[in-house]
Coordinates of C-alpha atoms and ligand atoms in Angstrom, one line a residue:
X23 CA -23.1 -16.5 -9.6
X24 CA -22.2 -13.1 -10.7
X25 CA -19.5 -12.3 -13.4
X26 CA -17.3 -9.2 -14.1
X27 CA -18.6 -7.2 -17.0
X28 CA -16.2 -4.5 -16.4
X29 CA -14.0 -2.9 -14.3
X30 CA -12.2 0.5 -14.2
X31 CA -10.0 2.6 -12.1
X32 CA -9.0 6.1 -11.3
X33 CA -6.6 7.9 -9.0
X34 CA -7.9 10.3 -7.1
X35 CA -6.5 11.9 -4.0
X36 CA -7.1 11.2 0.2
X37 CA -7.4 13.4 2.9
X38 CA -3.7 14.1 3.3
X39 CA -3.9 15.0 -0.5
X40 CA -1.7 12.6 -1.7
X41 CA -3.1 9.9 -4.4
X42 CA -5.1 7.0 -4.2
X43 CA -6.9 3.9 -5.9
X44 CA -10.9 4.1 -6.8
X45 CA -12.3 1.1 -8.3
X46 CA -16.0 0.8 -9.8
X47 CA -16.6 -3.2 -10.7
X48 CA -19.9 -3.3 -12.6
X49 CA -21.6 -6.9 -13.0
X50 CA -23.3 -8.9 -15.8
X51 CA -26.5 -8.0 -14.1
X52 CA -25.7 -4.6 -14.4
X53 CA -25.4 -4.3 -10.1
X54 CA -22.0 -1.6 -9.6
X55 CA -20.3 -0.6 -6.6
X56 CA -17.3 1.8 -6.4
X57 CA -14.8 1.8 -3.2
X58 CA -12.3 3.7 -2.8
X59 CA -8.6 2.4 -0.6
X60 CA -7.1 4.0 2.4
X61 CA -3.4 4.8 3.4
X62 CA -1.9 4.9 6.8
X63 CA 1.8 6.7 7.8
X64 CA 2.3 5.0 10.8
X65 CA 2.2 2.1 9.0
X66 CA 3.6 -1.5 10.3
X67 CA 6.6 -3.3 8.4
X68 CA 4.2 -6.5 7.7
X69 CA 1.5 -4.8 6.3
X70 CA 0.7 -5.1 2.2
X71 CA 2.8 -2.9 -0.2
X72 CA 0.9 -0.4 -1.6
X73 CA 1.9 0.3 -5.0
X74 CA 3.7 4.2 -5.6
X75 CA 4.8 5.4 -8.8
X76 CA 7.8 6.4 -7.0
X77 CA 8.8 9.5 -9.7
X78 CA 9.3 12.0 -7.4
X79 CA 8.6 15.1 -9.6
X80 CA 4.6 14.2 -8.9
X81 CA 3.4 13.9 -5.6
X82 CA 6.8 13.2 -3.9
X83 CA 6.9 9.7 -5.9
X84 CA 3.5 8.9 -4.5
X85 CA 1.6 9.0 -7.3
X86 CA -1.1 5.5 -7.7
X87 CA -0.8 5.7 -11.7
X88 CA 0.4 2.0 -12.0
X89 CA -2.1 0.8 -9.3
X90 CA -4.7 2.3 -11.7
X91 CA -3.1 0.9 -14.5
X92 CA -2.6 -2.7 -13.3
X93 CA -6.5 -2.6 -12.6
X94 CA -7.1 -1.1 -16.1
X95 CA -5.2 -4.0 -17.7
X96 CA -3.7 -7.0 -16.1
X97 CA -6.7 -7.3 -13.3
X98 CA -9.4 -6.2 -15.7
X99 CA -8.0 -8.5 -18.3
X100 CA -7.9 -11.4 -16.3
X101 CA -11.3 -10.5 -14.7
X102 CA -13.8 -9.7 -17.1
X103 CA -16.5 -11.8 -18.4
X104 CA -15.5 -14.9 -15.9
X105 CA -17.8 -16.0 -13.3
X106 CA -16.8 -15.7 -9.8
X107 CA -18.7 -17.5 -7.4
X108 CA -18.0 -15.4 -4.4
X109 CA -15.9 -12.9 -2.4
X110 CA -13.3 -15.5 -1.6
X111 CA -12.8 -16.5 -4.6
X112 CA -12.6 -13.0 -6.4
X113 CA -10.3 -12.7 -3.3
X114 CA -7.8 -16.0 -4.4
X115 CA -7.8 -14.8 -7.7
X116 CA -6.9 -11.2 -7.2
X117 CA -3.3 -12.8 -5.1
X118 CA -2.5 -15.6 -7.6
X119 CA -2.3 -12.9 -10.1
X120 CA -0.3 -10.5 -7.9
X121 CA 2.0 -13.9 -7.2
X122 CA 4.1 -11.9 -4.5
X123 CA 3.6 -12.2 -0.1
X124 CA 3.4 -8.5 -0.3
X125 CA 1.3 -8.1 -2.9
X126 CA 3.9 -5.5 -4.1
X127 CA 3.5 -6.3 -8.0
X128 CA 0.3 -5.4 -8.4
X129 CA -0.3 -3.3 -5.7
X130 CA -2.5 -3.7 -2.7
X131 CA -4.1 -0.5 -3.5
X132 CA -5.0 -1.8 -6.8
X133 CA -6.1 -5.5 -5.1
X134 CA -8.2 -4.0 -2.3
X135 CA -10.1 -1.5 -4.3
X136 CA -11.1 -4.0 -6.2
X137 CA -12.0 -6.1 -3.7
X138 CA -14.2 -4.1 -2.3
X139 CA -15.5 -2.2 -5.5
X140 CA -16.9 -6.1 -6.2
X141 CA -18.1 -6.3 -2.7
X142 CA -20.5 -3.2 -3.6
X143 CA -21.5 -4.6 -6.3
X144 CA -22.4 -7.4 -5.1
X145 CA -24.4 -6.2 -2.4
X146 CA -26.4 -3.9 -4.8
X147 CA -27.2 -7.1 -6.9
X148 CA -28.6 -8.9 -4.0
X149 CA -30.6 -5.5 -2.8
X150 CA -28.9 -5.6 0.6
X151 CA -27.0 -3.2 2.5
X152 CA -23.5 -3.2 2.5
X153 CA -23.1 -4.2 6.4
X154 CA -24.9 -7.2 5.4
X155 CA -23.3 -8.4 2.2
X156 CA -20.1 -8.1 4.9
X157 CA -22.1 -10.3 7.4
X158 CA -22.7 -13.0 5.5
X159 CA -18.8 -13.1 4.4
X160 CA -18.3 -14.1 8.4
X161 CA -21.4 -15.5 9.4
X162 CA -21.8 -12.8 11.8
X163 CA -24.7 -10.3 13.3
X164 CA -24.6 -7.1 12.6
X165 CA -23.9 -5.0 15.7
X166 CA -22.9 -0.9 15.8
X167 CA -19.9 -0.8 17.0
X168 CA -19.0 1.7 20.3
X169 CA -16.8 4.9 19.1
X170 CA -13.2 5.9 19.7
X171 CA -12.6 8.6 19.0
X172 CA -9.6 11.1 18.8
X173 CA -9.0 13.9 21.1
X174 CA -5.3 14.6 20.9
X175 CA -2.7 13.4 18.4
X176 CA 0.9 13.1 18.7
X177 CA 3.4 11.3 17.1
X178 CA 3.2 10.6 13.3
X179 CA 0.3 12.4 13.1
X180 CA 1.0 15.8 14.6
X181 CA 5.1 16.6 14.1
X182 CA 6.3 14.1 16.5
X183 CA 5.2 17.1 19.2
X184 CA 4.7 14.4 22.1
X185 CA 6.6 10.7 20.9
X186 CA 3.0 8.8 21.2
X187 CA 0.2 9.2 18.9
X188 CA -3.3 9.3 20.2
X189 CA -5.2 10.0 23.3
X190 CA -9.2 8.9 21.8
X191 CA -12.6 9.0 24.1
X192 CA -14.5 6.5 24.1
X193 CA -18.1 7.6 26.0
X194 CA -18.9 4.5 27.5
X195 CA -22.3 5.7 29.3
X196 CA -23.8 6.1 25.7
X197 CA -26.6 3.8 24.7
X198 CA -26.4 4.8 21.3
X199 CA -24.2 5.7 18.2
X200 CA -25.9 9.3 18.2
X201 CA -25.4 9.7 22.2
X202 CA -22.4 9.2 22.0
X203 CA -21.2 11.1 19.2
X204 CA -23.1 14.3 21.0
X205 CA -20.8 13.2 24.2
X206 CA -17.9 13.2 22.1
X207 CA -18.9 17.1 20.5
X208 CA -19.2 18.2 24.1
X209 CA -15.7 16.8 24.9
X210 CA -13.7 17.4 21.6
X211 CA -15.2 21.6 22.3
X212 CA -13.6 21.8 26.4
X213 CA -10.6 20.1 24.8
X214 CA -10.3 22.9 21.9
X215 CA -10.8 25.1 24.9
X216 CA -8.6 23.9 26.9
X217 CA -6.4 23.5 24.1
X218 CA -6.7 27.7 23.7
X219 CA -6.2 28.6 27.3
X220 CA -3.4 26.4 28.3
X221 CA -1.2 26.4 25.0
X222 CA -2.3 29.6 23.2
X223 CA -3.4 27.1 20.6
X224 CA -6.1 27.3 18.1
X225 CA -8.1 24.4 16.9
X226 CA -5.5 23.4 14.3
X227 CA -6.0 19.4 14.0
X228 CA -3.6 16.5 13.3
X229 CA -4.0 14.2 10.2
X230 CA -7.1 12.3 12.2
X231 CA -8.9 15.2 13.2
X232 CA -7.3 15.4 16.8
X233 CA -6.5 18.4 18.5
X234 CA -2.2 18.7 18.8
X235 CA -1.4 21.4 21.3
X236 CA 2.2 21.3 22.2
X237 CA 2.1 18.9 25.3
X238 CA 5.1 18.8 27.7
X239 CA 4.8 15.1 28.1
X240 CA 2.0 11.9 27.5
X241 CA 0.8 12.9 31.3
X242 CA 0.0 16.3 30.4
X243 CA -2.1 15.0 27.1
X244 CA -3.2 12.3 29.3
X245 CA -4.7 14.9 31.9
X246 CA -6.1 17.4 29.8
X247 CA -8.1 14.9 28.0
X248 CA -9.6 14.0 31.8
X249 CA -9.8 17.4 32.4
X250 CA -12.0 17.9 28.8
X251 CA -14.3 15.5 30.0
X252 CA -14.8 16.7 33.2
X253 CA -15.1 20.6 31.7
X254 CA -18.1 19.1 29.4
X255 CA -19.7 17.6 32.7
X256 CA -19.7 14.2 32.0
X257 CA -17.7 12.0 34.4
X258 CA -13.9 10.5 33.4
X259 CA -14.4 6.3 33.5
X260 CA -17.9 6.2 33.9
X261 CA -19.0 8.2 31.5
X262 CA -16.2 9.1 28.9
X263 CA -13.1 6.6 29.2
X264 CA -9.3 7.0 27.4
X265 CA -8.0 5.3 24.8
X266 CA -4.4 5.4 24.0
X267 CA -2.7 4.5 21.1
X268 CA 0.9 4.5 21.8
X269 CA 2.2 3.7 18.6
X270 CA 5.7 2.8 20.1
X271 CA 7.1 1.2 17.1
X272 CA 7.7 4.6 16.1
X273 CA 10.1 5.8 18.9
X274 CA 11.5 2.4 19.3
X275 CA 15.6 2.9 18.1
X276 CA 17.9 0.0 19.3
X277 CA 15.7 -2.3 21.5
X278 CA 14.8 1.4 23.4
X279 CA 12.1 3.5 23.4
X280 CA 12.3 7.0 23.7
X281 CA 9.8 8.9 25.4
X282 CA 9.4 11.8 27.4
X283 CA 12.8 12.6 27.3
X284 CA 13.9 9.1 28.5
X285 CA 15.2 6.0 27.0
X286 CA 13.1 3.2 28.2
X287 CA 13.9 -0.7 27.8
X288 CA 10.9 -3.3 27.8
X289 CA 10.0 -3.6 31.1
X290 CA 10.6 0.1 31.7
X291 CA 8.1 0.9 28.6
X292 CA 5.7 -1.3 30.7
X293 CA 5.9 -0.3 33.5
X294 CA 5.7 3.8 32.5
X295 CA 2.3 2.8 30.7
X296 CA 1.2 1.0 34.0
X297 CA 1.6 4.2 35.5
X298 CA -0.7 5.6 33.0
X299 CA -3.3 3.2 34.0
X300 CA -3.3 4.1 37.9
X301 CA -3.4 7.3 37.2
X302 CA -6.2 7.6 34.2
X303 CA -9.1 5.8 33.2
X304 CA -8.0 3.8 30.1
X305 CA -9.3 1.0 28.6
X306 CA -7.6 0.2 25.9
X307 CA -3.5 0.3 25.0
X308 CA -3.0 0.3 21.3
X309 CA 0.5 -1.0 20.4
X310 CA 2.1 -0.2 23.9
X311 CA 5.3 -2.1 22.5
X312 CA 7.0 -2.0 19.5
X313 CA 5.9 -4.7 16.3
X314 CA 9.4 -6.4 17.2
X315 CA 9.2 -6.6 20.9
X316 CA 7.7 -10.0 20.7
X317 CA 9.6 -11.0 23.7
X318 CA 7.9 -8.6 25.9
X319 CA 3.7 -8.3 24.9
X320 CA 3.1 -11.3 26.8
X321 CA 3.7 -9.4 29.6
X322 CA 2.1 -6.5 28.8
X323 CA -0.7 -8.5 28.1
X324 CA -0.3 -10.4 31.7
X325 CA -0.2 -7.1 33.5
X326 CA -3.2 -5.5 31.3
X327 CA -5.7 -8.4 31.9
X328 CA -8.5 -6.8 33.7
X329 CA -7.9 -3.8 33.5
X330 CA -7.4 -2.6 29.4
X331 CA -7.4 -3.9 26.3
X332 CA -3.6 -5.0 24.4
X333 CA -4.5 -4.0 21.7
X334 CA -1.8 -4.5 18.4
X335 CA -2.0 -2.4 15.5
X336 CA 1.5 -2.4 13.6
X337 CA 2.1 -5.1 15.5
X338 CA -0.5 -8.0 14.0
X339 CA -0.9 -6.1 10.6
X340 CA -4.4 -7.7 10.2
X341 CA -2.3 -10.5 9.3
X342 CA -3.4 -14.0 10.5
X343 CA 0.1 -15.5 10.4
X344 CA 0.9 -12.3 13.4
X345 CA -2.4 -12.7 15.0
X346 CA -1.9 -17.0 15.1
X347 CA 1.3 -16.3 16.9
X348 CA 0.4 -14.1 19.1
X349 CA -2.5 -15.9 20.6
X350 CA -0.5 -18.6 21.0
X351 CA 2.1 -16.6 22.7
X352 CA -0.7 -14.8 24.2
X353 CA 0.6 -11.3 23.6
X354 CA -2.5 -9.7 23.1
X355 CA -6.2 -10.1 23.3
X356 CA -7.6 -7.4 20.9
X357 CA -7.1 -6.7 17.0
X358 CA -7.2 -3.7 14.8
X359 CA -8.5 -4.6 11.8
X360 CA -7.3 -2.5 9.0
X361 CA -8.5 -3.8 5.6
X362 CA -6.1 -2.6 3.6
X363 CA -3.0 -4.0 6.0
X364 CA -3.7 -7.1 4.6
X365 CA -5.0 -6.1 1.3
X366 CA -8.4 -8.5 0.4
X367 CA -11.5 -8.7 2.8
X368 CA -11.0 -12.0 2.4
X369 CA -7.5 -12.4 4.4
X370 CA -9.1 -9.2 6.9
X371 CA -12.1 -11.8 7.6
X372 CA -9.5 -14.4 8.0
X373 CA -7.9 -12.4 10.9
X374 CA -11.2 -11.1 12.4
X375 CA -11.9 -15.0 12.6
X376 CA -9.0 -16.0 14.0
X377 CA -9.2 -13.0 16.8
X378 CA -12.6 -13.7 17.8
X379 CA -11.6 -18.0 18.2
X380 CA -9.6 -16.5 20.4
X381 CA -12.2 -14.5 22.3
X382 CA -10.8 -11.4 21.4
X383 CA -11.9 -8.2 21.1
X384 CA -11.9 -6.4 17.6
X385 CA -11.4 -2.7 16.9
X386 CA -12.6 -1.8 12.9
X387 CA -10.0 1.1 11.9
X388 CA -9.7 3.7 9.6
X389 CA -6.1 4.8 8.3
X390 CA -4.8 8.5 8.9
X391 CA -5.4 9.0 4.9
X392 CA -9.0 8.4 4.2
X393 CA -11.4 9.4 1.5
X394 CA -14.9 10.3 1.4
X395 CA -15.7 6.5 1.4
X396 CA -17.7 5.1 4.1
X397 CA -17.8 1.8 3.3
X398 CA -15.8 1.4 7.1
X399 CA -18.9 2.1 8.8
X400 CA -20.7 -1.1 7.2
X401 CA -17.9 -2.8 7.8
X402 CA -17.7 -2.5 11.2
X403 CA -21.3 -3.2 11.6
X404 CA -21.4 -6.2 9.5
X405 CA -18.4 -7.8 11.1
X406 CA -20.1 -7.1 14.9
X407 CA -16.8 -5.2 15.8
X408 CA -16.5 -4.4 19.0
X409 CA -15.2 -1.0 18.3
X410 CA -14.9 1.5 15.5
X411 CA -11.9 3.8 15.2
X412 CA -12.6 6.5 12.5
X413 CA -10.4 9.9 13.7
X414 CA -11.9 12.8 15.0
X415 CA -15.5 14.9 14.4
X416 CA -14.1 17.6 12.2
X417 CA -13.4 16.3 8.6
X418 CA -15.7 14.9 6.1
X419 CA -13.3 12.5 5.3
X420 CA -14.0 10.9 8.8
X421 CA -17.9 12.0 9.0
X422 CA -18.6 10.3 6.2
X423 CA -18.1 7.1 8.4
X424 CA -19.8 8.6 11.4
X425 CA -22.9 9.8 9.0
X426 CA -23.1 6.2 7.5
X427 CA -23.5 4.7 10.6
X428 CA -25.6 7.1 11.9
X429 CA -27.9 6.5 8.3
X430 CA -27.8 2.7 9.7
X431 CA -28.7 3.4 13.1
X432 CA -31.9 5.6 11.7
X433 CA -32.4 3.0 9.2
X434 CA -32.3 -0.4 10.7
X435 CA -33.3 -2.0 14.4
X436 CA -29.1 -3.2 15.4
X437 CA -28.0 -3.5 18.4
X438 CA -25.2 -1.5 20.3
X439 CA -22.1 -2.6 21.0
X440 CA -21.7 0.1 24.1
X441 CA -21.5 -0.6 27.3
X442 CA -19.0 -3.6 27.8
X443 CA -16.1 -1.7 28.0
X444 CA -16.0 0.8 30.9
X445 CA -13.7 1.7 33.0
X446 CA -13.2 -0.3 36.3
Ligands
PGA10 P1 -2.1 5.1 10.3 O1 -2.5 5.4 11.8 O2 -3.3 4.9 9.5 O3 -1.2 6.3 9.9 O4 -1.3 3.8 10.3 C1 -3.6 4.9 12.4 C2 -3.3 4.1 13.6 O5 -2.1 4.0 14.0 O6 -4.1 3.6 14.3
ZN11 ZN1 -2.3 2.6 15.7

């Protein structure tokens, strides 16, 4: 049973520049792991407070100094030099002593680093790789997950330029993590050329990594990423399929959302990203309705089946209270799993559970602020996700996750999630 000898935290800052939480938990046995937590800007209303210092004369009010503090003291305090008999327990522990749903007191940023600083360690005591310490907290075979990957960003992302967020490849042909990261290099180039020629626009990249020329509407993204794939000869649906995260809780004002110049109830939301679907090969609709709209993702999810994946994002949080309800409701049939949404790994394996009793697919995600951590890469492997989404192939931040799992791939016999998911 291994017991905290110490524990210790520092800010440091994420890809967006703006402060974070990075945790090094070092065991009796002397085993150590450091992790550092994510941060999203889309974020969903149900996901875990991070902690902000909130004085606005350093970084905006962003700063993580009382995240790093409450693991310093109050966490390290009640941590060190007890025995903890696993991951679920660190996990219960690291809540009671926050005390709030939220986790707002102590900060999820504080809770998760920690959380998975011990996980680290952990695995380094039992000399085994991360993805399988991760494993064994599910019960699951590790699997490389298939790539999503980010071609053009809107929204949140990219200056609101186009109201939804993503347009990602996914090259569904490939029968490995390298293949199809060479598929997605050929693509992401036409796109930055097509990008050039059509918009005048350089290569300049949204906080993921994706390209963000200023598209008239979500058909013109929608056709220029077909037209990408088809300018790096590879063909759209059989090949290379489409992604789309829509991200409507961000243009959803007074039971409307407004896109492409129109105000759009429900049913017209649905039936505008239906006519995405005829017209594109797209597997997968991330968050297609608002985290509210509870009313109507049932019927998204009636008129998806078959053909994409509803996938919710803001909309289940990671959250196995969302994800209960909407499998009962049947308003979905895929999760993105975001740790730190929920805040332990604990309450993420919880959800991943819970998705997968319901035959679900699961997509392992990255947040739009990341850090040269790539513990996301193990995660997703460990945890047999169906898909990983990282961002694009253009910043360390988000090759660190790509290079890990290309590190497992070289290192270890897995199997390959591709393949399940093309377009019909
Ligand atoms: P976020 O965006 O990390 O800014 O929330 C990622 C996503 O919406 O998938
Ligand atoms: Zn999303």
């Amino acid at each position: 049973m291994p017991s905290i000898e110490e524990l210790y935290a520092l800010e440091i800052l994420d890809s967006r520049g703006r402060p974070t939480v990075q945790a090094t938990c070092t065991l009796g046995s002397g085993a150590s792991g450091t992790a550092s937590v994510p941060s999203g800007a889309s974020t969903g209303h149900a996901e875990a407070r991070e902690l902000r210092d909130g004085d606005r004369r350093r970084y905006g009010g962003l700063g993580c100094r009382h995240a790093v503090a409450n693991v310093n003291g109050a966490i390290r305090s009640a941590l060190t030099s007890r025995k903890i008999a696993d991951q679920a327990e660190l996990d219960l522990c690291l809540c009671e002593l926050d005390g709030t749903p939220g986790k707002g007191r102590l900060g999820a940023n504080a809770i998760l680093a920690v959380s998975l600083a011990f996980a680290r360690a952990v695995s380094q005591e039992r000399a085994t790789p991360l993805f399988a310490y991760f494993a064994s907290l599910l019960g699951t075979t590790p699997q490389l997950p298939q790539l999503t990957v980010n071609l053009f960003s809107g929204g949140k992302h990219a200056g609101g330029q186009v109201s939804i967020q993503d347009i990602l490849v996914v090259p569904c042909s490939a029968q490995s993590v390298d293949q199809a990261l060479a598929m997605v290099y050929a693509v992401y180039q036409a796109a930055a050329a097509i990008s050039l020629e059509k918009y005048g626009m350089r290569a300049l990249t949204a906080d993921e990594g994706g390209l963000a020329p200023p598209f008239l509407d979500v058909d013109a993204m929608l056709y220029d990423a077909v037209a990408a794939i088809e300018r790096a000869g590879l063909r759209p649906g059989t090949d290379v399929a489409l992604a789309v995260d829509v991200a409507s809780s961000h243009f959803y004002v007074d039971s409307n959302y407004l896109l492409d110049h129109a105000r759009l109830a429900s049913h017209g939301m649905i039936a505008r990203i239906l006519t995405w679907l005829d017209r594109y090969p797209i597997v997968s609709i991330e968050d297609g309705l608002a985290e509210e709209d509870w009313g109507a993702w049932p019927d998204l999810n009636t008129v998806l089946q078959g053909r994409a994946l509803t996938l919710g994002d803001d909309f289940l949080c990671t959250n196995p209270g969302r994800i209960r309800r909407a499998v009962e409701l049947r308003a979905a049939n895929a999760l993105l799993l975001k740790v730190n949404q929920v805040g332990t790994l604990t309450e993420a394996a919880d959800a991943c559970r819970l998705a997968r009793a319901a035959g679900w697919a699961v997509v392992v995600s990255a947040r739009s602020g990341e850090t040269e951590d790539n513990w996301l890469a193990d995660l997703a492997t460990g945890w047999a996700g169906d898909f990983i989404k990282v961002g694009s192939i253009t910043q360390s931040e988000r090759l660190a996750t790509y290079n890990r799992l290309l590190e497992i791939v070289a290192r270890y016999d897995l199997p390959f999630a591709g393949g399940q998911y093309e377009h019909r």
